[in-house]
């Protein structure tokens, strides 16, 4: 499923290592048995599938703009049960009620939004649908402070550029990364009723992520 979500350069073991690092990095168990988790920008459901593998019995939900990818998620992750996956814009999912889920997650999505206003909209929606004392997890963010480093790395990576051109050709668009400063999250969390308990660098958490 992670290949369907665009992570073509890593194998399944590497993908599981990446997701495991993210969800277990803080030395705490956020997810309890039978908790509900909604994935903003779930695609084909790869993150949710691995989350269930690592965390056991969870009630999984997702929203994504791509109908075909959602069909895969419904089948592979949702076992074709209705009411678990919805097509929608992560910046506005007003069709879902307030405080509906124990956790909201979004992995590798925010840097594909067009602006910081869009990021704030999506983050606000994640906060809105999450229960009090639940958690909102935004994983894989392009750090504004490392924009130059990231661009140099991409420009020197022939495999990355090849895949980028293939993606542009197949989608008819040019995907650009939105770089987000840490101050954006620090300055807006309280407005959304959130308390930030961790901002983490996965490279520092697990040296085995050198492949990514």
Short mmCIF file of C-alpha atoms in Angstrom, two decimals:
data_model
loop_
_atom_site.label_atom_id
_atom_site.label_comp_id
_atom_site.label_asym_id
_atom_site.label_seq_id
_atom_site.Cartn_x
_atom_site.Cartn_y
_atom_site.Cartn_z
CA UNK A 1 0.00 0.00 0.00
CA UNK A 2 2.85 2.42 0.66
CA UNK A 3 3.81 2.16 -3.01
CA UNK A 4 0.26 3.17 -3.94
CA UNK A 5 0.76 6.21 -1.70
CA UNK A 6 3.88 7.20 -3.64
CA UNK A 7 6.65 5.77 -1.43
CA UNK A 8 8.14 3.76 -4.27
CA UNK A 9 11.74 4.07 -3.15
CA UNK A 10 11.49 2.00 0.02
CA UNK A 11 10.49 -1.59 0.71
CA UNK A 12 7.88 -2.80 3.18
CA UNK A 13 10.33 -3.41 6.03
CA UNK A 14 11.73 0.10 5.62
CA UNK A 15 8.22 1.55 5.53
CA UNK A 16 7.29 -0.25 8.75
CA UNK A 17 10.50 0.99 10.39
CA UNK A 18 9.64 4.56 9.39
CA UNK A 19 6.08 4.45 10.72
CA UNK A 20 7.12 2.61 13.87
CA UNK A 21 9.69 5.31 14.62
CA UNK A 22 7.05 8.02 14.24
CA UNK A 23 4.33 6.51 16.41
CA UNK A 24 6.56 5.12 19.16
CA UNK A 25 9.10 7.91 19.32
CA UNK A 26 7.88 9.66 22.44
CA UNK A 27 8.17 6.79 24.89
CA UNK A 28 4.42 6.66 25.41
CA UNK A 29 1.54 4.58 24.17
CA UNK A 30 -0.94 7.05 22.73
CA UNK A 31 -3.16 4.43 21.16
CA UNK A 32 -5.31 2.26 23.40
CA UNK A 33 -7.31 -0.83 22.34
CA UNK A 34 -10.47 0.10 20.45
CA UNK A 35 -9.42 3.75 20.05
CA UNK A 36 -10.69 5.50 16.94
CA UNK A 37 -8.11 7.03 14.58
CA UNK A 38 -8.80 9.18 11.53
CA UNK A 39 -6.09 9.73 8.94
CA UNK A 40 -6.22 13.06 7.07
CA UNK A 41 -4.95 12.36 3.55
CA UNK A 42 -5.01 8.60 4.03
CA UNK A 43 -4.53 7.71 0.35
CA UNK A 44 -4.65 3.93 -0.02
CA UNK A 45 -4.46 3.47 3.75
CA UNK A 46 -0.80 2.54 4.13
CA UNK A 47 -0.22 4.46 7.37
CA UNK A 48 -3.39 3.04 8.94
CA UNK A 49 -2.53 -0.49 7.91
CA UNK A 50 0.87 -0.27 9.57
CA UNK A 51 -0.59 1.46 12.62
CA UNK A 52 -2.96 -1.47 13.11
CA UNK A 53 -0.09 -3.93 12.64
CA UNK A 54 1.96 -2.18 15.32
CA UNK A 55 -0.76 -1.13 17.76
CA UNK A 56 -3.37 -3.88 17.61
CA UNK A 57 -7.12 -3.38 17.69
CA UNK A 58 -8.05 0.12 16.57
CA UNK A 59 -11.07 1.56 14.79
CA UNK A 60 -9.64 3.12 11.64
CA UNK A 61 -11.05 5.91 9.49
CA UNK A 62 -9.71 8.08 6.70
CA UNK A 63 -10.42 11.01 4.41
CA UNK A 64 -8.73 11.73 1.10
CA UNK A 65 -9.38 13.63 -2.12
CA UNK A 66 -8.61 10.66 -4.38
CA UNK A 67 -11.57 8.38 -5.00
CA UNK A 68 -9.52 5.51 -6.49
CA UNK A 69 -7.11 5.47 -3.56
CA UNK A 70 -10.00 5.54 -1.11
CA UNK A 71 -11.48 2.50 -2.83
CA UNK A 72 -8.24 0.65 -2.07
CA UNK A 73 -8.28 1.82 1.55
CA UNK A 74 -11.90 0.78 2.02
CA UNK A 75 -11.11 -2.69 0.76
CA UNK A 76 -7.65 -3.32 2.19
CA UNK A 77 -7.98 -1.50 5.52
CA UNK A 78 -11.72 -1.14 6.07
CA UNK A 79 -12.72 -4.62 4.89
CA UNK A 80 -15.39 -2.96 2.73
CA UNK A 81 -17.36 -1.88 5.80
CA UNK A 82 -19.31 1.35 5.16
CA UNK A 83 -18.78 4.56 7.12
CA UNK A 84 -15.02 4.43 7.56
CA UNK A 85 -13.56 6.26 4.56
CA UNK A 86 -14.76 9.49 2.97
CA UNK A 87 -13.78 11.53 -0.05
CA UNK A 88 -13.14 15.11 0.95
CA UNK A 89 -10.79 18.06 1.31
CA UNK A 90 -8.71 17.82 4.47
CA UNK A 91 -9.07 21.59 4.93
CA UNK A 92 -12.83 21.31 5.36
CA UNK A 93 -14.55 18.12 6.46
CA UNK A 94 -17.62 19.74 7.99
CA UNK A 95 -19.63 16.58 7.34
CA UNK A 96 -17.89 14.97 10.34
CA UNK A 97 -19.02 16.01 13.85
CA UNK A 98 -16.91 17.62 16.55
CA UNK A 99 -14.93 15.44 18.95
CA UNK A 100 -15.71 12.26 17.05
CA UNK A 101 -12.32 10.48 17.20
CA UNK A 102 -9.73 9.64 19.84
CA UNK A 103 -6.86 10.56 17.54
CA UNK A 104 -6.30 12.40 14.27
CA UNK A 105 -3.16 11.80 12.25
CA UNK A 106 -1.79 13.17 9.01
CA UNK A 107 1.34 11.72 7.47
CA UNK A 108 3.27 13.25 4.58
CA UNK A 109 0.42 15.55 3.52
CA UNK A 110 0.84 19.09 4.82
CA UNK A 111 3.72 19.99 2.51
CA UNK A 112 1.51 19.31 -0.51
CA UNK A 113 -0.98 22.01 0.51
CA UNK A 114 -0.79 25.36 -1.25
CA UNK A 115 -0.27 27.76 1.64
CA UNK A 116 0.11 28.12 5.39
CA UNK A 117 -3.56 29.17 5.47
CA UNK A 118 -4.43 25.77 4.00
CA UNK A 119 -2.23 24.05 6.58
CA UNK A 120 -3.99 25.94 9.36
CA UNK A 121 -7.36 24.92 7.94
CA UNK A 122 -6.45 21.25 7.83
CA UNK A 123 -4.85 21.34 11.28
CA UNK A 124 -7.92 23.09 12.70
CA UNK A 125 -10.15 20.37 11.27
CA UNK A 126 -7.95 17.70 12.83
CA UNK A 127 -8.30 19.44 16.19
CA UNK A 128 -12.05 19.91 15.80
CA UNK A 129 -12.87 16.24 15.22
CA UNK A 130 -10.58 15.00 18.01
CA UNK A 131 -11.92 14.35 21.50
CA UNK A 132 -10.72 16.30 24.50
CA UNK A 133 -7.57 14.62 25.85
CA UNK A 134 -7.06 12.89 22.51
CA UNK A 135 -4.06 13.53 20.28
CA UNK A 136 -3.39 15.24 16.97
CA UNK A 137 -0.29 13.94 15.18
CA UNK A 138 1.17 15.77 12.20
CA UNK A 139 4.01 13.66 10.88
CA UNK A 140 6.50 14.33 8.09
CA UNK A 141 6.73 18.09 7.72
CA UNK A 142 9.19 19.97 5.51
CA UNK A 143 11.02 22.25 7.96
CA UNK A 144 11.44 25.83 6.69
CA UNK A 145 14.81 26.05 8.46
CA UNK A 146 16.07 23.16 6.31
CA UNK A 147 14.65 24.23 2.97
CA UNK A 148 18.04 24.93 1.41
CA UNK A 149 19.44 21.61 2.65
CA UNK A 150 16.42 19.72 1.32
CA UNK A 151 16.56 21.31 -2.12
CA UNK A 152 20.26 20.61 -2.43
CA UNK A 153 19.65 16.99 -1.45
CA UNK A 154 16.89 16.59 -4.02
CA UNK A 155 18.89 18.25 -6.77
CA UNK A 156 21.76 15.84 -6.15
CA UNK A 157 19.50 12.79 -6.09
CA UNK A 158 19.05 11.48 -9.63
CA UNK A 159 16.56 8.82 -8.50
CA UNK A 160 14.42 11.47 -6.81
CA UNK A 161 14.43 13.72 -9.85
CA UNK A 162 13.55 10.79 -12.11
CA UNK A 163 10.58 9.84 -9.94
CA UNK A 164 9.52 13.49 -9.70
CA UNK A 165 9.45 13.82 -13.49
CA UNK A 166 7.52 10.56 -13.80
CA UNK A 167 5.02 11.84 -11.24
CA UNK A 168 4.65 15.13 -13.09
CA UNK A 169 4.11 13.32 -16.36
CA UNK A 170 1.44 10.99 -14.97
CA UNK A 171 -0.42 13.66 -12.98
CA UNK A 172 -0.02 16.56 -15.39
CA UNK A 173 1.09 18.79 -12.52
CA UNK A 174 4.27 19.96 -10.86
CA UNK A 175 4.26 19.06 -7.15
CA UNK A 176 6.11 21.56 -5.00
CA UNK A 177 6.91 21.27 -1.33
CA UNK A 178 5.53 23.77 1.15
CA UNK A 179 8.13 24.44 3.82
CA UNK A 180 6.59 25.14 7.23
CA UNK A 181 8.42 26.89 10.10
CA UNK A 182 8.22 25.36 13.56
CA UNK A 183 6.97 28.73 14.81
CA UNK A 184 3.79 28.20 12.79
CA UNK A 185 2.83 25.26 15.01
CA UNK A 186 4.04 26.89 18.21
CA UNK A 187 2.14 30.12 17.54
CA UNK A 188 -1.15 28.53 16.48
CA UNK A 189 -1.57 25.52 18.76
CA UNK A 190 -3.27 27.35 21.60
CA UNK A 191 -5.73 29.00 19.20
CA UNK A 192 -6.89 25.52 18.19
CA UNK A 193 -7.17 24.28 21.77
CA UNK A 194 -4.05 22.17 21.42
CA UNK A 195 -1.00 21.71 23.61
CA UNK A 196 2.18 20.70 21.82
CA UNK A 197 3.91 17.93 23.73
CA UNK A 198 6.59 17.04 21.18
CA UNK A 199 8.31 18.29 18.05
CA UNK A 200 10.64 15.57 16.85
CA UNK A 201 13.24 14.89 14.18
CA UNK A 202 12.93 11.29 13.03
CA UNK A 203 16.56 11.28 11.85
CA UNK A 204 17.67 11.86 15.43
CA UNK A 205 15.25 9.26 16.80
CA UNK A 206 16.40 6.36 14.66
CA UNK A 207 19.73 6.19 12.81
CA UNK A 208 18.34 3.22 10.89
CA UNK A 209 16.28 5.71 8.83
CA UNK A 210 19.34 6.57 6.75
CA UNK A 211 17.57 4.95 3.79
CA UNK A 212 14.93 7.69 3.78
#
